[in-house]
PDB file of C-alpha atoms in Angstrom:
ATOM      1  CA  UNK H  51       0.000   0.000   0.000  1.00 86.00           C
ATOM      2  CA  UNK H  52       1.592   3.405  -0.973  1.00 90.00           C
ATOM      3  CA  UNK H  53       1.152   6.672   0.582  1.00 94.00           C
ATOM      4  CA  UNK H  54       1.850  10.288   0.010  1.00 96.00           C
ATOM      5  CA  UNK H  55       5.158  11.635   1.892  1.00 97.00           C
ATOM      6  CA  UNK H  56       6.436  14.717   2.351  1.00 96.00           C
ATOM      7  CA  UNK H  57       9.905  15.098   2.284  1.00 97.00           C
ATOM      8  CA  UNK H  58      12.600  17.973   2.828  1.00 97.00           C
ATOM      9  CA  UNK H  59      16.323  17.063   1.337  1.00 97.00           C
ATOM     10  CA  UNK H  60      19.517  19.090   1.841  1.00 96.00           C
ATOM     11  CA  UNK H  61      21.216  18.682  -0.862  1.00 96.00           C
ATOM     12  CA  UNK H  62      25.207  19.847  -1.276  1.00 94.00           C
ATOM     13  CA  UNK H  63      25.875  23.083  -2.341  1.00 93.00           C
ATOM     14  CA  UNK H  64      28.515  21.227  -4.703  1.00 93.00           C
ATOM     15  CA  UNK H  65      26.268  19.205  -6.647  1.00 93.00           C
ATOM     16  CA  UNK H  66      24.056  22.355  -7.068  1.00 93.00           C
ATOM     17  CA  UNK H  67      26.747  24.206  -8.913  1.00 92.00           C
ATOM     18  CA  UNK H  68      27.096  22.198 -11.412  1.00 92.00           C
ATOM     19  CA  UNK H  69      23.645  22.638 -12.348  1.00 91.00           C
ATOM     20  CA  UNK H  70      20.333  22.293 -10.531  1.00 91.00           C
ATOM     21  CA  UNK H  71      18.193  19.893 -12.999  1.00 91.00           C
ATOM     22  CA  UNK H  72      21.022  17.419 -12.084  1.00 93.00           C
ATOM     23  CA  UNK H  73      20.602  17.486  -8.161  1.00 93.00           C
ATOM     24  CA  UNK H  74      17.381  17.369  -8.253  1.00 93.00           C
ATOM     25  CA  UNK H  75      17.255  14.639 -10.281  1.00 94.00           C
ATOM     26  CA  UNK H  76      19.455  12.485  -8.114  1.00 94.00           C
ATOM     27  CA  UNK H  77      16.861  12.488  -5.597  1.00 94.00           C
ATOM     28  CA  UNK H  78      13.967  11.927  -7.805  1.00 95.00           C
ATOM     29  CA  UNK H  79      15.784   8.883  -9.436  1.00 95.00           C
ATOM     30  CA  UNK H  80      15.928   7.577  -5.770  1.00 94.00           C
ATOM     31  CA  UNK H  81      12.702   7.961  -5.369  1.00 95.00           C
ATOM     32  CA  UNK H  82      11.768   6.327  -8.527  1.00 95.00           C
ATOM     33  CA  UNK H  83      14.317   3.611  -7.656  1.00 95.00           C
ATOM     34  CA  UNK H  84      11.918   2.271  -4.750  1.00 95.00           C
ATOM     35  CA  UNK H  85       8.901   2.177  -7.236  1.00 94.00           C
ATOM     36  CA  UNK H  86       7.689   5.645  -5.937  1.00 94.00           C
ATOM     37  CA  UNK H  87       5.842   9.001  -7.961  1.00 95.00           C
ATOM     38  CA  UNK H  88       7.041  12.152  -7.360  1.00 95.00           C
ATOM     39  CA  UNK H  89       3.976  14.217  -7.341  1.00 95.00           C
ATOM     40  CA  UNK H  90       6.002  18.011  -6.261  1.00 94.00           C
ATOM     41  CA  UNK H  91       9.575  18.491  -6.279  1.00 94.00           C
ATOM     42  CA  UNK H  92      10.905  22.049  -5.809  1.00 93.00           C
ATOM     43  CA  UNK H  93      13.726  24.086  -4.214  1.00 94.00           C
ATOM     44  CA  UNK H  94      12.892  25.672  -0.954  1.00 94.00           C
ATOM     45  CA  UNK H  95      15.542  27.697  -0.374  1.00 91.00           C
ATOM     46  CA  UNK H  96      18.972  27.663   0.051  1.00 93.00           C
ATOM     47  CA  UNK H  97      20.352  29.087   3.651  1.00 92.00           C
ATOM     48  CA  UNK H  98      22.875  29.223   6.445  1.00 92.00           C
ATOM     49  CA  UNK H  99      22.445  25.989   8.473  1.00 94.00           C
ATOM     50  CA  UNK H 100      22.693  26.923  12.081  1.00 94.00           C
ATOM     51  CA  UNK H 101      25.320  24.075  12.589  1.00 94.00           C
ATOM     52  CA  UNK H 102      27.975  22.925  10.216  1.00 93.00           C
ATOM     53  CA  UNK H 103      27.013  19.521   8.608  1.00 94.00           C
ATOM     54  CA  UNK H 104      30.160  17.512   7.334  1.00 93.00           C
ATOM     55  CA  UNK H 105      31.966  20.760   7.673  1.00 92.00           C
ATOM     56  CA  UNK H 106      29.424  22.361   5.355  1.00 92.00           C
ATOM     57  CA  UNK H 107      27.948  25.460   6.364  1.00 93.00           C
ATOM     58  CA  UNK H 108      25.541  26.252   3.785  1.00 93.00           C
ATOM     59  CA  UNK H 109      23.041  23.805   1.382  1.00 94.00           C
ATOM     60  CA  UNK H 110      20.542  23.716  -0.705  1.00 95.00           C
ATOM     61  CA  UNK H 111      16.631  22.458   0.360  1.00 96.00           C
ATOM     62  CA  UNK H 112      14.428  20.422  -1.783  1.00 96.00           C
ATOM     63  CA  UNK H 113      11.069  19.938  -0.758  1.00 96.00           C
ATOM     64  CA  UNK H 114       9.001  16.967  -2.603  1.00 96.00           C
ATOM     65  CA  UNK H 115       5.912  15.336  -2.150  1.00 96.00           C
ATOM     66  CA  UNK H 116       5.586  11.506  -3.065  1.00 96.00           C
ATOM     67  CA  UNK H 117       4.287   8.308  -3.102  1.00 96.00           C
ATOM     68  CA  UNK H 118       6.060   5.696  -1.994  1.00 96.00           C
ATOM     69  CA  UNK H 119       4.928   1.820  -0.918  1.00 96.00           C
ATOM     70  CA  UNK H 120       5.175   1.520   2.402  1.00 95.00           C
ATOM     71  CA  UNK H 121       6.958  -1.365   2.529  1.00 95.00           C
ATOM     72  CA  UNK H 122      10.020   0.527   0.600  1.00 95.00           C
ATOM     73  CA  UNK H 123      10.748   3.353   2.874  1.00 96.00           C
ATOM     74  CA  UNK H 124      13.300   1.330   5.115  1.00 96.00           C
ATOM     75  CA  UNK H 125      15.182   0.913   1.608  1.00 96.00           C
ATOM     76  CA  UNK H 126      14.795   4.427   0.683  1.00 96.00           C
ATOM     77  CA  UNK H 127      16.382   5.330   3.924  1.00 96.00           C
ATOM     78  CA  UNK H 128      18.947   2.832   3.491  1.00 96.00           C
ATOM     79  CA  UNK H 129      19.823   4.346   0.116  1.00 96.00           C
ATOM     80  CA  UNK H 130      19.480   8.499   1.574  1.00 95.00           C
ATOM     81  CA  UNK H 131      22.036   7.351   4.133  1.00 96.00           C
ATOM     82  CA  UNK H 132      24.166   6.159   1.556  1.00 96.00           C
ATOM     83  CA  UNK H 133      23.827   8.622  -0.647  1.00 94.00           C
ATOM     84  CA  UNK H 134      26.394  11.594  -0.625  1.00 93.00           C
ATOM     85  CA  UNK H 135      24.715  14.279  -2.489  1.00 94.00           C
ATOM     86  CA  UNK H 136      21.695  14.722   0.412  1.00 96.00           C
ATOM     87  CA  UNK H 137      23.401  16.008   3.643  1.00 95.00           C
ATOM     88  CA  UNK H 138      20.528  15.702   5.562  1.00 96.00           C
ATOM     89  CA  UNK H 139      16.659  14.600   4.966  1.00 97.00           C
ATOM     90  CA  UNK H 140      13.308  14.506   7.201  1.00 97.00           C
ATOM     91  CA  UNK H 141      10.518  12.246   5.484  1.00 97.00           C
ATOM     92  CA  UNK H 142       6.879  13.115   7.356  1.00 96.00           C
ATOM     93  CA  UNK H 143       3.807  11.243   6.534  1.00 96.00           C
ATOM     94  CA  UNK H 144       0.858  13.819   4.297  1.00 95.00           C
ATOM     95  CA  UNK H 145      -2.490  13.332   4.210  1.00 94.00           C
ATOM     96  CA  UNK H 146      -2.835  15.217   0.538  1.00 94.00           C
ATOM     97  CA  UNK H 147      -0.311  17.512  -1.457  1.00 94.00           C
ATOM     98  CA  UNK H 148      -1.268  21.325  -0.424  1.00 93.00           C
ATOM     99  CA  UNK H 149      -2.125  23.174  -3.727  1.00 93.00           C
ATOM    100  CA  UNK H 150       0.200  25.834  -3.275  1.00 92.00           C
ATOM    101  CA  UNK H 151       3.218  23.229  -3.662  1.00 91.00           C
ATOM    102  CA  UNK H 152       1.627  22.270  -7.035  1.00 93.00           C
ATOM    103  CA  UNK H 153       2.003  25.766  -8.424  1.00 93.00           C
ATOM    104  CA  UNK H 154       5.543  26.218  -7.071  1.00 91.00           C
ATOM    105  CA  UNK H 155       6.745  23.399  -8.520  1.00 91.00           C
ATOM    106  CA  UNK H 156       5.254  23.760 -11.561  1.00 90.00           C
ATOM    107  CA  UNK H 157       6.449  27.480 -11.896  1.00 90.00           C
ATOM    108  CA  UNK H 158      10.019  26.222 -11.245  1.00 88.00           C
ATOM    109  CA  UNK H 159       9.423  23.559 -14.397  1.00 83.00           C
ATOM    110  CA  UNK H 160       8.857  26.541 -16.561  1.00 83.00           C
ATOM    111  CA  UNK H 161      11.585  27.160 -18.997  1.00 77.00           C
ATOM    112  CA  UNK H 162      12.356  30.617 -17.734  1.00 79.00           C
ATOM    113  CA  UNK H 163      12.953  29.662 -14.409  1.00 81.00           C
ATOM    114  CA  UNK H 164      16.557  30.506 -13.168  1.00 83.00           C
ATOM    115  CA  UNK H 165      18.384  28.811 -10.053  1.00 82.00           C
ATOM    116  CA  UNK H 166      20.431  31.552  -8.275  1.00 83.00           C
ATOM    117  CA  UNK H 167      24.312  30.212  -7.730  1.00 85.00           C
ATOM    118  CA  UNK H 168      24.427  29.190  -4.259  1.00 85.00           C
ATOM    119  CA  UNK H 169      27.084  31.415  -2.780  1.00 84.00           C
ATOM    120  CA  UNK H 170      30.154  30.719  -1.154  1.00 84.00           C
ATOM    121  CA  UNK H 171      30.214  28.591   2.110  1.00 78.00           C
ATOM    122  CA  UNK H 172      31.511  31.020   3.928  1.00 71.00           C
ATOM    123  CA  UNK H 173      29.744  33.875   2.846  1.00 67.00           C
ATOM    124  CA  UNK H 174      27.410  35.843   5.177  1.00 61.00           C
ATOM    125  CA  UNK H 175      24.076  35.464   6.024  1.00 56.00           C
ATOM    126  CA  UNK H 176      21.641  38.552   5.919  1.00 61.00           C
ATOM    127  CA  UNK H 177      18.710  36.661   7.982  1.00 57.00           C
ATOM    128  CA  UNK H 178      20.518  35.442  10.830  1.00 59.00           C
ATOM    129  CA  UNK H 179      18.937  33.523  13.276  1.00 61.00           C
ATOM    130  CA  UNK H 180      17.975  35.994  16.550  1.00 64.00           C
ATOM    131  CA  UNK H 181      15.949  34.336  19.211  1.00 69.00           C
ATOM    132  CA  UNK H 182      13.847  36.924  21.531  1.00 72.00           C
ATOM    133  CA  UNK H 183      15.362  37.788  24.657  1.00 73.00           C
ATOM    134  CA  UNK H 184      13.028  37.952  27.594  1.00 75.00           C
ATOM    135  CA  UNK H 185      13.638  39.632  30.981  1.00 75.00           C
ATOM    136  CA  UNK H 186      13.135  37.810  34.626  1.00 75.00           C
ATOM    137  CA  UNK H 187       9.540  39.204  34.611  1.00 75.00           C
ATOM    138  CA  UNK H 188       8.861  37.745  31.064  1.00 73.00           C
ATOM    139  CA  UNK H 189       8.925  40.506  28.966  1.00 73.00           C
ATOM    140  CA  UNK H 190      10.749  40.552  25.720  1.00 72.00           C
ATOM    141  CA  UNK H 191      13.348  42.788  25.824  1.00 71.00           C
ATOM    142  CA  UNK H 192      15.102  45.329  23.306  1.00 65.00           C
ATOM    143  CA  UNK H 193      17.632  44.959  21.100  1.00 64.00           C
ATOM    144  CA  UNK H 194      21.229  45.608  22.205  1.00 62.00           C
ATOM    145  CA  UNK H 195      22.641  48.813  20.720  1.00 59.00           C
ATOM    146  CA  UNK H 196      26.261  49.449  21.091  1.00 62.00           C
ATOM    147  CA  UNK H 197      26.648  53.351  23.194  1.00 68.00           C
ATOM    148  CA  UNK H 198      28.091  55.388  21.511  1.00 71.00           C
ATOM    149  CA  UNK H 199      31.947  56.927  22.811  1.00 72.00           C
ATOM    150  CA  UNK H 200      31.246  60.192  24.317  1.00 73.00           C
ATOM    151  CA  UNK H 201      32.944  63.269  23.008  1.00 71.00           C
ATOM    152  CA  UNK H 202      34.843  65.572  25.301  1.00 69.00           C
ATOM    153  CA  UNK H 203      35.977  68.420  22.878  1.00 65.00           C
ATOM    154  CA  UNK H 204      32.761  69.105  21.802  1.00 59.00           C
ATOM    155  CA  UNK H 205      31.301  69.659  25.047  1.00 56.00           C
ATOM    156  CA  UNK H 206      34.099  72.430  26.006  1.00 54.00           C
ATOM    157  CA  UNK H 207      33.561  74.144  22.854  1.00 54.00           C
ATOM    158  CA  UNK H 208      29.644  74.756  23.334  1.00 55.00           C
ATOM    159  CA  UNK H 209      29.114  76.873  26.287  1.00 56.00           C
ATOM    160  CA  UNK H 210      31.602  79.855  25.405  1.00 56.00           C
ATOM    161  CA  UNK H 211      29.626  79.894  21.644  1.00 56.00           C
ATOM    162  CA  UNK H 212      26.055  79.802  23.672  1.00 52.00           C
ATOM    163  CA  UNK H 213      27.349  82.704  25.984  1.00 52.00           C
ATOM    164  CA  UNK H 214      28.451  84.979  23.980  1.00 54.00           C
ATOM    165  CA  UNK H 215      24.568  86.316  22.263  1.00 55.00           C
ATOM    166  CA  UNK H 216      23.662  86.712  25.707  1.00 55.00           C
ATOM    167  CA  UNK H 217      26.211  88.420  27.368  1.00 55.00           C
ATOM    168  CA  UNK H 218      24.480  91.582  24.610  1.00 51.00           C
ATOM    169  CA  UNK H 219      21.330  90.597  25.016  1.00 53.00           C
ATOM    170  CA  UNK H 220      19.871  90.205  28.930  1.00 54.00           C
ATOM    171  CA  UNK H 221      21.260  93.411  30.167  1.00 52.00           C
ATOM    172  CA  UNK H 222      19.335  95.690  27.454  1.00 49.00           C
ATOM    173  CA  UNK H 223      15.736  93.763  28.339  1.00 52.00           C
ATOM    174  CA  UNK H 224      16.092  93.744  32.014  1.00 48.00           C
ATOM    175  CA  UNK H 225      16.774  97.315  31.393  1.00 47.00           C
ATOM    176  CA  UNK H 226      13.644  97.869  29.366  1.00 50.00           C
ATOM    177  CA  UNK H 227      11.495  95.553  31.405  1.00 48.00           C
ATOM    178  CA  UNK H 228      12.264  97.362  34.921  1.00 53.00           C
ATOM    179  CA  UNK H 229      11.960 100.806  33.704  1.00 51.00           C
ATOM    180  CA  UNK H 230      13.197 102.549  36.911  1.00 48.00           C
ATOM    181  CA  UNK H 231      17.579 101.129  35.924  1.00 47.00           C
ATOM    182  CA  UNK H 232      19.605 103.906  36.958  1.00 53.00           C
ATOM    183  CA  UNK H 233      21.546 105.863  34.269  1.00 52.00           C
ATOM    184  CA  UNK H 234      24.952 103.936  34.975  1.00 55.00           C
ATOM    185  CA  UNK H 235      23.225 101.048  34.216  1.00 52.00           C
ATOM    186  CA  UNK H 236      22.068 101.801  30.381  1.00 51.00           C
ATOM    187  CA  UNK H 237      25.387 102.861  29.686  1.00 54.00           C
ATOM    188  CA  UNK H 238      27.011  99.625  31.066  1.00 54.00           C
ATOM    189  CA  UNK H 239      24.297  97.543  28.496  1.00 51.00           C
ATOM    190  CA  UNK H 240      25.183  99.720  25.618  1.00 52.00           C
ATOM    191  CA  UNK H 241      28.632  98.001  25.910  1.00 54.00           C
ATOM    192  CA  UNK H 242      28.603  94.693  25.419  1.00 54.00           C
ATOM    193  CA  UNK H 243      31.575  92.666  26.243  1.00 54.00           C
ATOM    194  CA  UNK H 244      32.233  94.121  30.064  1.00 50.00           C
ATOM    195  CA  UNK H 245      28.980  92.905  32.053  1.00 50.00           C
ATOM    196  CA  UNK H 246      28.236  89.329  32.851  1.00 53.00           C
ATOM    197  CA  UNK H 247      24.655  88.061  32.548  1.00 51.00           C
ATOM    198  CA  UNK H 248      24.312  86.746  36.335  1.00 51.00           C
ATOM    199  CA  UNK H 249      26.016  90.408  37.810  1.00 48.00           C
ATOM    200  CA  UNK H 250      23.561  91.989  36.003  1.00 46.00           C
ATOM    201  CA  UNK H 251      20.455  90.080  36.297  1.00 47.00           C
ATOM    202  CA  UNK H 252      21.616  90.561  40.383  1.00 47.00           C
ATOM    203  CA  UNK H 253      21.758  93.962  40.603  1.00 48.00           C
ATOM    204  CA  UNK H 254      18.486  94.606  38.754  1.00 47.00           C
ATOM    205  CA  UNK H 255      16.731  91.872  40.925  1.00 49.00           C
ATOM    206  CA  UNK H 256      18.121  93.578  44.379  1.00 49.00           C
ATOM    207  CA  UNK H 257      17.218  97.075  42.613  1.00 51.00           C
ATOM    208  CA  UNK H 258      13.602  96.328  42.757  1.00 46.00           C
ATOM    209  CA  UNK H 259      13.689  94.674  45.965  1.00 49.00           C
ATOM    210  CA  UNK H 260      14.918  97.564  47.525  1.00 48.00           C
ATOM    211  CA  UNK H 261      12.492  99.756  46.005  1.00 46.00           C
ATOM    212  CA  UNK H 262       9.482  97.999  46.247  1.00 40.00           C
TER     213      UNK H 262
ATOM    214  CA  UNK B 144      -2.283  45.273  51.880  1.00 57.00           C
ATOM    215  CA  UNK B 145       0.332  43.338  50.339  1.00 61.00           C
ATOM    216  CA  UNK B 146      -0.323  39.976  47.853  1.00 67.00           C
ATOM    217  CA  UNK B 147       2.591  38.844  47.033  1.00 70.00           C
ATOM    218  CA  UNK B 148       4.591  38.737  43.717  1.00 73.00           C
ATOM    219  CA  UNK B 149       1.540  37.694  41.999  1.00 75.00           C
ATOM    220  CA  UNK B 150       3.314  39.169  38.755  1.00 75.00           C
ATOM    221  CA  UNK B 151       2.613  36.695  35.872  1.00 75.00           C
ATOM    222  CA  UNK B 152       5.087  36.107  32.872  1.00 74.00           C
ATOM    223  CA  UNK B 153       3.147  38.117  29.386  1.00 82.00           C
ATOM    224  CA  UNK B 154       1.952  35.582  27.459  1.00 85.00           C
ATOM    225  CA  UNK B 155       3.151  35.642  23.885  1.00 85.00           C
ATOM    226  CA  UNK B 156       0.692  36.542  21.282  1.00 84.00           C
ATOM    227  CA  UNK B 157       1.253  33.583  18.476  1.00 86.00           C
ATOM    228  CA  UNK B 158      -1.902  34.118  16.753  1.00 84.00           C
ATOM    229  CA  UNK B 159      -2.611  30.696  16.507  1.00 85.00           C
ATOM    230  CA  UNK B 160      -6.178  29.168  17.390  1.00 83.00           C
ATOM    231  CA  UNK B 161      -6.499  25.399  19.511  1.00 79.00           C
ATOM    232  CA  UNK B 162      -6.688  23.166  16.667  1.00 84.00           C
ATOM    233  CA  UNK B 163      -4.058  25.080  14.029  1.00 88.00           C
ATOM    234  CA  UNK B 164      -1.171  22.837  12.522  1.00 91.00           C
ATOM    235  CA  UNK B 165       2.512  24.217  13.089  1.00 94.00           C
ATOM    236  CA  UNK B 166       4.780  23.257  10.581  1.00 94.00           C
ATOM    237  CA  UNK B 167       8.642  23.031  10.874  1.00 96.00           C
ATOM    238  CA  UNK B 168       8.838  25.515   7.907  1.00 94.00           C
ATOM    239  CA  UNK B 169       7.294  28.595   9.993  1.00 93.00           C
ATOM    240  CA  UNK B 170      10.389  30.056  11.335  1.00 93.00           C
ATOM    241  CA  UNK B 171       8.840  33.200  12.034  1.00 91.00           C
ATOM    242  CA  UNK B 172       5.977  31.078  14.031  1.00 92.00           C
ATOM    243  CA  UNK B 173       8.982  29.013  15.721  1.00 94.00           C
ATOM    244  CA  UNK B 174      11.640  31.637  16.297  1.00 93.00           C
ATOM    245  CA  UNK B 175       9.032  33.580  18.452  1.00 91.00           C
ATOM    246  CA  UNK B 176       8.550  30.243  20.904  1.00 93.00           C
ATOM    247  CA  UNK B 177      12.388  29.685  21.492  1.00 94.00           C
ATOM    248  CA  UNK B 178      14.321  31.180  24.188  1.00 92.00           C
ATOM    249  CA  UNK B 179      17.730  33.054  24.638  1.00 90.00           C
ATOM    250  CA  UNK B 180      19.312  29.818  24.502  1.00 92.00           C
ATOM    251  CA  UNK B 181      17.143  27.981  21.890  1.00 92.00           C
ATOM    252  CA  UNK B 182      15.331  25.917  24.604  1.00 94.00           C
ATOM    253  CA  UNK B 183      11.436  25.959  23.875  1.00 95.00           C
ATOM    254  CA  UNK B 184       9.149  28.304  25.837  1.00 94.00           C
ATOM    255  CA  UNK B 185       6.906  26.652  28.578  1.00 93.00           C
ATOM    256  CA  UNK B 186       3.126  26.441  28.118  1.00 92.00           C
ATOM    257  CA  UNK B 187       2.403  28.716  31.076  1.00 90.00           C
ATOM    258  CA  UNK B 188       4.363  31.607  28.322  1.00 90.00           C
ATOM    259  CA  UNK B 189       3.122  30.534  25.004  1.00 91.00           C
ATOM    260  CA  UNK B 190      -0.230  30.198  26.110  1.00 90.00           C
ATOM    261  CA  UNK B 191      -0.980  26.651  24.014  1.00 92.00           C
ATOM    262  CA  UNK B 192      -3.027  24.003  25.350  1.00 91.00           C
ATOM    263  CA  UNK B 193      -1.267  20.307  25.927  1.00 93.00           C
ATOM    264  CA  UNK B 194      -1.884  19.627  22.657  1.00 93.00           C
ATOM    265  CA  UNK B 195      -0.771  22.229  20.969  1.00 93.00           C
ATOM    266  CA  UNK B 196       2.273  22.513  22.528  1.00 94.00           C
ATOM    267  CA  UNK B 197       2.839  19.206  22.027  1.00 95.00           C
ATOM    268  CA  UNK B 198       2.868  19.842  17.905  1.00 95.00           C
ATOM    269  CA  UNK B 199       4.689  22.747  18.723  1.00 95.00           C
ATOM    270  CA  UNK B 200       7.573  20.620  20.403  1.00 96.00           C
ATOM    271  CA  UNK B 201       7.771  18.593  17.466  1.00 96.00           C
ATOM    272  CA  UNK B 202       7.799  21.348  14.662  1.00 96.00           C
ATOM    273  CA  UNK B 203      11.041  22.372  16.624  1.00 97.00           C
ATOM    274  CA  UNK B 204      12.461  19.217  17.239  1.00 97.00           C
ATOM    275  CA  UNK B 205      12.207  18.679  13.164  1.00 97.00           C
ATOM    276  CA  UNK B 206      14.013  22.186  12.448  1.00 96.00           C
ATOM    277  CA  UNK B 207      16.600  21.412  14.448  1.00 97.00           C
ATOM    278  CA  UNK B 208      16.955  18.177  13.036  1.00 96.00           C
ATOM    279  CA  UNK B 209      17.513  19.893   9.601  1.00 95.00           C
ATOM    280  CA  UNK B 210      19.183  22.878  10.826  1.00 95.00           C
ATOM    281  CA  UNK B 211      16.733  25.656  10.130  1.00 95.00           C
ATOM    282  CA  UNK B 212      17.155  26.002  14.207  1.00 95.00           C
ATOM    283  CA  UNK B 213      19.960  25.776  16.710  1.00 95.00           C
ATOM    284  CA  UNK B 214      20.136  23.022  19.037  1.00 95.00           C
ATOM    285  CA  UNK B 215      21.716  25.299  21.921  1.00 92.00           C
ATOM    286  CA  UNK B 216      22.541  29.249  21.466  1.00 79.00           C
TER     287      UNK B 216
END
């Protein structure tokens, strides 16, 4: 009695160089060897592994669905662990092949279909692997940044620049806000650079006390 | 009056209703239920009933076996 299987195959990233069609193939054949039908066959994608496997760290994943006697799949086994091509496979039982599969693997038959060149195996991987970090009360936490160095020379040069405008600037509207400044006074804010800010906002402030 | 830490851990919102399959393809599903370390989450975080959690264990335990997930770290 045969049944439909689902199975996932990493396949070396060697064999997939020299051209797709012919990986694939190799498992199919298998397949076919042990009197199954391949009803989907497609590539899955082709990733990082999050372990090296036989010092590989990168491969290619074909997913197929098939029928296959029962009675067979200890052979087909037999020959998958023989076989050097797939690295790695995980056959599951299906109850029916999902229609989506059908149209993937029947848009990879087309003719204009093209097979990216797996990279490099030690290339990097853009979607690395990042589990969620969660804090003691269960919370997911944020991401890391790296801080940032501080800079000291910037901070030193900042204060004399914001001084400066109001060295000019508080003298002449305390002035104009009090009304009763003495004389001395609106001479000493029509120059600029003697008077400090905090003398002068002070005097004014004591000025008014006293009157009042 | 004081209850005790009666703080309990946030649940994590999966989305998923009792009787939904998880496959071992759904990384974004499985990455979500993993720790810091790669161990799975406990049911009292992800919220699943026994039997979910039990699929849930298994989808895992098959994309680790095919290194789509780390065992440890």
């Amino acid at each position: 009695m045969s049944r439909i299987y689902e199975g996932m195959f990493l396949i070396d990233n060697d064999t997939v160089r020299a051209g797709w069609t012919g990986a694939k193939s190799k498992v199919i054949e298998l397949v076919q060897k042990h009197g199954g039908t391949i009803h989907t066959a497609r590539r899955w994608d082709e990733r990082k592994l999050t372990y090296p496997i036989r010092h590989k760290n990168r491969a290619t994943f074909l997913l197929s669905y098939y029928e296959v006697p029962q009675e067979n799949i200890p052979h087909l086994i037999r020959d998958l662990d023989i076989n050097e091509t797939v690295m790695r496979y995980l056959l599951l039982k299906a109850d029916a092949v999902p229609d989506e599969e059908r149209k993937l693997s029947e848009a990879e038959n087309a003719t204009d279909f093209v097979v990216p060149e797996p990279p490099a195996d030690d290339a990097p991987e853009e979607r690395e692997f990042i589990p969620t970090e969660y804090d003691e009360d269960g919370e997911p936490r944020p991401v890391r940044r790296p801080r940032e160095p501080r800079e000291a020379p910037k901070e030193s040069k900042e204060p004399k620049e914001s001084k400066e405008p109001k060295e000019v600037k508080e003298p002449v509207e305390s002035a104009e806000a009090d009304g009763a400044a003495d004389k001395d006074k609106k001479e000493e804010a029509a120059e600029p650079a003697k008077p400090e800010p905090a003398l002068a906002s002070t005097e004014t402030n004591e000025d008014t006390e006293k009157e009042g | 009056m004081a209850f005790g830490n009666t703080k309990k851990p946030r649940k994590l919102n999966l989305g998923l209703k009792p009787d939904d399959p998880i496959d071992y393809k759904d990384l974004e599903l499985l990455t979500k239920c993993v720790g810091p370390q790669g161990q799975i989450v406990s049911r009292r975080r992800s919220g699943l009933n026994a039997k979910g959690q039990r699929a849930l264990k298994q989808a895992i335990k098959r994309a680790r076996h095919i290194a789509l997930m780390p065992f440890v770290g």
